[in-house]
Coordinates of C-alpha atoms in Angstrom, one line a residue:
M121 CA -50.4 -54.0 39.3
K122 CA -52.0 -55.9 36.0
K123 CA -54.6 -57.6 38.3
L124 CA -55.2 -54.5 39.7
Y125 CA -56.1 -53.7 36.7
S126 CA -57.7 -56.4 35.7
L127 CA -60.1 -56.4 38.7
I128 CA -60.5 -52.4 38.3
T129 CA -61.1 -52.9 34.8
L130 CA -63.4 -55.7 34.9
V131 CA -66.1 -53.4 37.1
I132 CA -65.8 -50.7 34.1
L133 CA -66.4 -53.5 31.5
L134 CA -69.8 -54.2 33.6
T135 CA -71.5 -50.7 32.9
V136 CA -70.9 -51.6 29.0
A137 CA -71.1 -55.3 28.3
L138 CA -73.6 -56.4 31.4
Q139 CA -75.8 -56.2 29.2
V140 CA -74.6 -57.4 25.8
S141 CA -72.7 -60.1 27.6
A142 CA -76.0 -61.6 29.5
Q143 CA -78.1 -61.2 26.2
S144 CA -76.5 -62.1 23.4
S145 CA -77.1 -65.5 22.6
S146 CA -78.3 -66.9 19.6
S147 CA -80.1 -69.9 21.1
S148 CA -83.3 -69.4 19.7
S149 CA -84.7 -70.5 23.2
D150 CA -84.2 -67.6 24.5
N151 CA -86.1 -64.7 22.9
S152 CA -86.0 -61.0 25.2
G153 CA -82.3 -60.8 24.8
F154 CA -79.7 -58.1 23.3
D155 CA -79.5 -59.6 19.7
Q156 CA -83.3 -59.3 19.2
L157 CA -83.4 -55.7 19.0
I158 CA -81.0 -56.2 15.5
K159 CA -84.2 -58.4 14.6
S160 CA -86.0 -55.1 12.5
T161 CA -84.0 -53.3 9.6
P162 CA -81.1 -51.6 10.5
G163 CA -82.7 -48.2 11.3
D164 CA -85.1 -49.3 13.2
A165 CA -82.7 -51.6 15.2
T166 CA -80.5 -48.2 16.1
K167 CA -83.7 -47.0 17.1
L168 CA -84.1 -49.7 19.4
F169 CA -80.8 -49.7 20.9
Q170 CA -80.3 -46.0 21.0
A171 CA -83.5 -45.0 23.4
F172 CA -82.6 -48.5 25.3
A173 CA -78.8 -47.5 26.6
N174 CA -79.6 -43.4 26.6
P175 CA -78.9 -43.6 30.3
L176 CA -76.2 -45.9 30.2
F177 CA -73.9 -43.2 27.8
K178 CA -74.9 -40.5 30.0
G179 CA -74.1 -42.6 33.5
F180 CA -71.2 -44.1 31.9
G181 CA -70.1 -40.3 30.2
V182 CA -70.8 -38.6 34.3
G183 CA -68.6 -41.4 35.4
L184 CA -65.8 -40.4 32.6
N185 CA -66.3 -37.1 33.7
S186 CA -65.8 -37.7 37.7
G187 CA -63.4 -38.3 40.5
W188 CA -60.4 -36.7 38.9
N189 CA -60.2 -33.6 41.3
N190 CA -60.5 -33.6 45.2
T191 CA -58.6 -30.2 46.2
A192 CA -57.2 -27.3 44.5
Q193 CA -53.8 -27.9 45.9
T194 CA -51.6 -28.6 43.4
K195 CA -48.6 -31.2 44.8
K196 CA -44.7 -30.5 45.0
F197 CA -41.9 -31.6 42.2
L198 CA -42.5 -35.3 41.7
H199 CA -44.3 -35.3 44.9
F200 CA -46.8 -38.1 43.4
D201 CA -50.5 -39.8 44.5
I202 CA -52.2 -43.4 43.4
R203 CA -56.0 -43.8 44.0
I204 CA -59.1 -46.0 42.9
T205 CA -62.6 -44.7 43.0
A206 CA -65.5 -45.8 42.1
N207 CA -68.8 -43.5 40.5
V208 CA -71.8 -44.1 40.9
A209 CA -74.3 -42.2 38.8
Q210 CA -78.2 -42.4 39.1
V211 CA -80.7 -42.9 36.2
P212 CA -83.5 -40.4 36.5
T213 CA -87.4 -41.3 36.0
S214 CA -87.1 -39.4 32.5
D215 CA -84.8 -42.1 31.8
K216 CA -85.9 -45.3 32.4
S217 CA -88.5 -45.8 30.1
F218 CA -89.6 -45.1 27.1
D219 CA -92.4 -45.6 24.8
V220 CA -91.6 -47.4 21.5
T221 CA -95.1 -46.2 19.3
Q222 CA -93.6 -42.4 19.8
I223 CA -89.3 -42.8 19.3
G224 CA -89.6 -42.9 15.0
L225 CA -89.8 -46.6 14.2
S226 CA -91.1 -48.0 11.1
N227 CA -94.3 -49.7 9.9
H228 CA -92.3 -52.9 9.9
V229 CA -92.3 -53.0 13.9
T230 CA -95.2 -52.6 15.7
P231 CA -96.6 -53.5 18.9
D232 CA -97.8 -57.2 19.0
A233 CA -101.8 -57.8 19.9
S234 CA -101.1 -59.7 22.8
S235 CA -98.2 -56.9 23.9
P236 CA -99.1 -56.6 27.9
T237 CA -97.5 -52.8 27.3
K238 CA -96.2 -50.1 25.0
I239 CA -93.9 -49.0 27.3
A240 CA -90.0 -50.1 27.5
Q241 CA -87.3 -50.3 30.4
T242 CA -83.9 -49.1 29.1
F243 CA -80.6 -50.1 30.1
G244 CA -81.7 -48.1 33.6
G245 CA -85.0 -49.4 34.2
D246 CA -86.9 -51.9 36.5
K247 CA -85.7 -55.2 35.4
N248 CA -89.2 -56.9 36.7
A249 CA -91.1 -54.3 34.9
P250 CA -93.4 -56.4 32.1
T251 CA -91.7 -55.9 28.4
P252 CA -93.3 -54.8 25.4
K253 CA -93.4 -57.8 22.5
L254 CA -92.9 -56.5 19.4
D255 CA -93.6 -57.6 15.8
I256 CA -91.6 -57.9 12.6
W257 CA -93.7 -57.3 9.3
N258 CA -92.4 -58.6 5.7
D259 CA -92.0 -56.0 3.3
A260 CA -95.3 -55.9 1.4
H261 CA -96.6 -55.4 5.7
T262 CA -99.1 -58.4 4.5
Q263 CA -97.8 -60.7 7.1
I264 CA -95.6 -60.5 10.7
V265 CA -92.6 -62.8 10.1
T266 CA -91.7 -63.0 13.2
T267 CA -91.9 -61.6 17.1
F268 CA -89.5 -60.5 19.5
D269 CA -89.6 -59.1 23.7
M270 CA -87.7 -55.7 24.4
P271 CA -84.7 -56.6 26.5
K272 CA -85.9 -56.2 30.4
G273 CA -83.8 -53.2 32.8
V274 CA -80.4 -54.2 33.9
I275 CA -79.8 -51.8 36.4
E276 CA -80.2 -48.0 38.0
Y277 CA -76.8 -46.7 39.0
I278 CA -74.4 -46.5 36.6
P279 CA -70.5 -47.6 38.0
A280 CA -67.9 -46.0 36.7
P281 CA -64.6 -46.8 38.4
N282 CA -60.7 -45.2 37.6
V283 CA -57.7 -46.1 38.3
Q284 CA -55.4 -42.9 38.4
V285 CA -52.3 -41.5 38.9
T286 CA -51.1 -37.7 39.7
V287 CA -47.7 -36.2 39.6
G288 CA -46.5 -33.1 40.8
L289 CA -44.3 -30.8 38.1
I290 CA -43.3 -26.9 38.5
K291 CA -45.0 -23.7 38.4
N292 CA -47.7 -25.1 41.1
T293 CA -48.6 -27.2 38.8
D294 CA -49.5 -31.1 38.4
V295 CA -50.2 -33.9 35.8
T296 CA -52.9 -36.6 36.0
I297 CA -52.4 -39.7 34.0
R298 CA -55.8 -42.4 34.1
T299 CA -54.3 -45.9 31.6
T300 CA -55.4 -49.5 31.2
P301 CA -53.4 -51.1 28.7
T302 CA -55.9 -53.4 26.4
I303 CA -56.9 -56.9 28.7
N304 CA -58.4 -59.2 26.7
L305 CA -61.6 -60.5 29.3
G306 CA -62.7 -63.1 27.0
S307 CA -65.0 -64.3 24.1
D308 CA -68.1 -63.8 26.4
A309 CA -67.4 -60.4 28.0
G310 CA -64.8 -59.1 24.8
S311 CA -61.4 -56.4 25.3
I312 CA -60.9 -52.7 26.8
G313 CA -58.4 -50.5 27.0
M314 CA -58.6 -46.5 28.8
F315 CA -56.3 -43.4 28.5
G316 CA -56.5 -40.3 30.3
F317 CA -54.8 -37.4 31.3
G318 CA -56.3 -33.8 33.2
F319 CA -53.1 -30.8 33.8
K320 CA -54.7 -29.0 37.2
H321 CA -53.0 -25.5 38.2
N322 CA -53.5 -23.7 41.4
I323 CA -53.6 -19.7 40.3
V324 CA -53.3 -18.6 44.5
Q325 CA -50.1 -19.6 44.9
D326 CA -48.7 -18.0 41.8
F327 CA -49.5 -15.0 43.5
A328 CA -48.9 -16.1 47.5
K329 CA -46.0 -14.9 49.1
K330 CA -43.8 -17.1 51.4
G331 CA -44.7 -17.2 55.0
V332 CA -48.1 -15.9 54.6
P333 CA -50.8 -18.4 55.1
K334 CA -52.9 -18.3 52.0
P335 CA -57.1 -18.3 52.9
F336 CA -57.8 -21.3 50.0
D337 CA -56.6 -22.8 46.9
L338 CA -58.0 -21.6 43.5
A339 CA -57.1 -24.0 40.4
I340 CA -58.2 -24.3 37.5
A341 CA -58.0 -27.6 35.4
V342 CA -59.0 -29.7 32.3
N343 CA -59.2 -33.3 32.3
Y344 CA -60.5 -35.7 29.6
N345 CA -60.5 -39.1 29.5
R346 CA -61.5 -41.9 26.5
I347 CA -62.6 -45.7 27.2
T348 CA -62.2 -48.6 23.9
Y349 CA -63.9 -51.6 23.9
N350 CA -64.7 -54.4 21.8
K351 CA -67.3 -58.0 21.6
P352 CA -67.3 -60.0 19.4
L353 CA -71.0 -61.1 18.8
S354 CA -72.9 -64.7 17.4
V355 CA -76.4 -64.3 16.1
T356 CA -77.5 -66.8 13.5
P357 CA -80.6 -67.2 11.5
D358 CA -83.3 -68.4 13.2
A359 CA -84.4 -71.6 13.2
G360 CA -84.7 -73.1 9.6
A361 CA -85.2 -69.8 8.1
Q362 CA -83.5 -69.6 4.5
P363 CA -81.7 -66.6 2.5
A364 CA -83.9 -64.2 0.7
N365 CA -81.5 -64.3 -2.2
P366 CA -78.7 -67.0 -2.6
S367 CA -76.1 -64.5 -4.0
Q368 CA -76.1 -62.6 0.1
S369 CA -73.2 -63.5 2.4
T370 CA -73.9 -66.0 4.6
D371 CA -70.8 -66.3 6.7
F372 CA -71.3 -64.6 10.2
S373 CA -68.4 -65.2 11.7
N374 CA -67.2 -61.7 11.6
Q375 CA -70.2 -59.9 14.0
H376 CA -69.1 -57.5 16.8
I377 CA -69.4 -54.6 18.8
N378 CA -66.6 -51.7 18.6
A379 CA -67.8 -48.9 21.1
T380 CA -65.5 -45.0 22.4
F381 CA -67.0 -43.5 25.1
S382 CA -65.0 -40.0 25.9
G383 CA -65.3 -37.5 28.2
L384 CA -63.7 -33.9 28.7
N385 CA -64.0 -31.8 31.4
F386 CA -63.2 -28.0 32.8
Q387 CA -63.5 -27.0 36.3
A388 CA -62.4 -24.1 38.7
I389 CA -61.4 -25.5 42.1
I390 CA -62.0 -24.2 45.6
S391 CA -60.7 -26.1 48.4
K392 CA -59.1 -25.2 51.9
K393 CA -57.1 -27.5 54.0
L394 CA -57.9 -27.6 57.8
L395 CA -55.2 -30.2 59.4
F396 CA -55.8 -33.3 57.6
F397 CA -59.1 -32.4 55.9
T398 CA -59.8 -30.7 53.1
P399 CA -63.5 -29.4 52.1
F400 CA -63.7 -28.3 48.4
A401 CA -65.9 -27.2 45.8
S402 CA -65.3 -27.3 42.1
V403 CA -68.1 -26.0 39.0
G404 CA -67.1 -26.4 35.8
Y405 CA -68.1 -27.3 32.1
Q406 CA -68.7 -31.0 30.5
T407 CA -69.5 -33.0 27.3
A408 CA -69.4 -36.8 27.0
N409 CA -69.5 -38.4 23.8
Q410 CA -69.7 -42.2 22.5
D411 CA -69.3 -44.1 18.9
L412 CA -71.0 -47.6 19.0
G413 CA -71.0 -49.7 15.9
V414 CA -72.5 -53.1 15.5
Y415 CA -70.0 -54.3 12.9
G416 CA -70.0 -57.5 10.4
N417 CA -73.1 -59.4 8.7
F418 CA -76.0 -60.3 10.0
P419 CA -79.3 -61.9 9.4
I420 CA -83.0 -60.2 9.7
T421 CA -85.6 -62.5 9.1
S422 CA -87.5 -60.1 5.9
D423 CA -90.6 -62.7 4.9
K424 CA -92.6 -65.5 5.5
I425 CA -93.5 -68.0 2.3
A426 CA -95.7 -70.8 2.8
G427 CA -94.9 -71.2 6.3
T428 CA -90.8 -71.1 6.0
Q429 CA -88.8 -67.5 7.2
Y430 CA -85.7 -65.6 4.9
Y431 CA -83.8 -63.8 5.6
T432 CA -81.7 -60.4 4.4
T433 CA -77.6 -60.2 5.4
Y434 CA -77.5 -56.7 6.9
K435 CA -73.3 -55.3 6.7
D436 CA -72.8 -53.4 9.9
P437 CA -76.7 -52.5 11.3
I438 CA -76.2 -49.6 14.0
H439 CA -73.8 -47.4 14.2
I440 CA -74.6 -44.4 17.1
T441 CA -73.0 -41.9 17.5
G442 CA -73.3 -38.2 19.3
T443 CA -72.9 -36.5 22.4
S444 CA -74.3 -38.0 25.2
I445 CA -74.1 -35.0 28.0
S446 CA -72.7 -30.8 27.5
G447 CA -73.5 -28.5 30.1
L448 CA -72.5 -27.2 33.7
R449 CA -71.4 -29.4 36.4
G450 CA -71.2 -28.7 39.9
D451 CA -69.0 -31.1 43.0
V452 CA -68.3 -31.1 46.4
G453 CA -66.3 -33.2 48.8
F454 CA -63.7 -33.5 50.8
Q455 CA -59.9 -35.2 50.4
M456 CA -59.0 -36.5 53.7
N457 CA -54.6 -37.3 54.3
L458 CA -54.2 -39.7 57.0
L459 CA -49.8 -40.2 56.5
L460 CA -49.7 -41.7 53.4
L461 CA -53.6 -42.9 53.0
R462 CA -55.8 -40.7 51.4
I463 CA -59.5 -41.2 51.7
Y464 CA -61.8 -39.1 48.9
A465 CA -65.3 -38.2 48.5
S466 CA -68.0 -35.9 46.6
Y467 CA -71.0 -35.1 45.1
S468 CA -71.9 -34.0 41.4
V469 CA -74.9 -32.4 39.2
G470 CA -74.9 -31.5 36.0
G471 CA -76.5 -33.7 32.5
G472 CA -79.6 -34.3 34.2
Y473 CA -77.6 -37.2 36.2
N474 CA -76.2 -37.0 40.3
S475 CA -73.6 -38.9 41.0
A476 CA -71.4 -39.5 44.0
N477 CA -67.8 -40.3 43.8
A478 CA -65.8 -42.2 46.3
G479 CA -62.0 -43.9 46.7
I480 CA -59.2 -44.0 48.5
G481 CA -55.3 -43.4 47.3
L482 CA -51.5 -43.6 48.3
G483 CA -49.5 -40.5 48.3
F484 CA -46.9 -38.3 49.3

């Protein structure tokens, strides 16, 4: 089971770590990676990273709120099922790119004269499109101290798989648990853990009479999911750069990303069992939040004198918190019961992102 959890978690990790792992190299030969976003002062770095990661936050939030229920039916006492589902949220065109001159950057960060474009790609943008080349100016704004390229797009469809167990309780109620113990996937990938829970209650069953067929099932559900992620970084000063102040820290060994993603979902679900096939529809309200920080000491090139670059050390340069999605959500789909085998599929709209969910499970 631990190997299964590790495999599923690796896929979950893709949504958070793919860009970071591929682009966090401190090599001076790579001038277009994640570490380049931290070359500007903390305020500008935060704006650049938030604009770039916006579709990741939203798509991941939609995924956290998906795949919980595919029927309004609740399980009998101590009956259970185990399911693995994969959700894919499509990034809309409006979230695939942004204009670097329109996100409130200071005059320390400007497009280079040779930049092929001012339009940057987001995480969900085109990985083959040209990206802006940005200049970092010194405090006096008298000269350019360094130049970097914005990252390319990564993936248009944001995946968010889940593993969950549902167990029937008393009085037409069941409980669902999503959990993965914190797993260390290595220094290049980081570590990740997940925990979530949900409750569902079948209202129709409260009034159903024995022996009288129910026209449909109607349930209310509430679900909460939380994923934590941690990854070490290694961003070092530009080659030949010197400390701007002899007393500033030159210890860059404590760099890391720490992120928490959470989702809360309220649903009203209606379904009708037709032999082994159960179609359903639901409407609800969802929210998703993120709390992401880049912690540790980071060298930011701040000046250039007589051909020598100087850097200033900033501590904990990026911290992004907020709500990525909030509003109504609708789902339609089905569940198929083939003896002990379960097959699930659904499609959802809400939060500006359409998504599809599918999975398999075992239960009785």
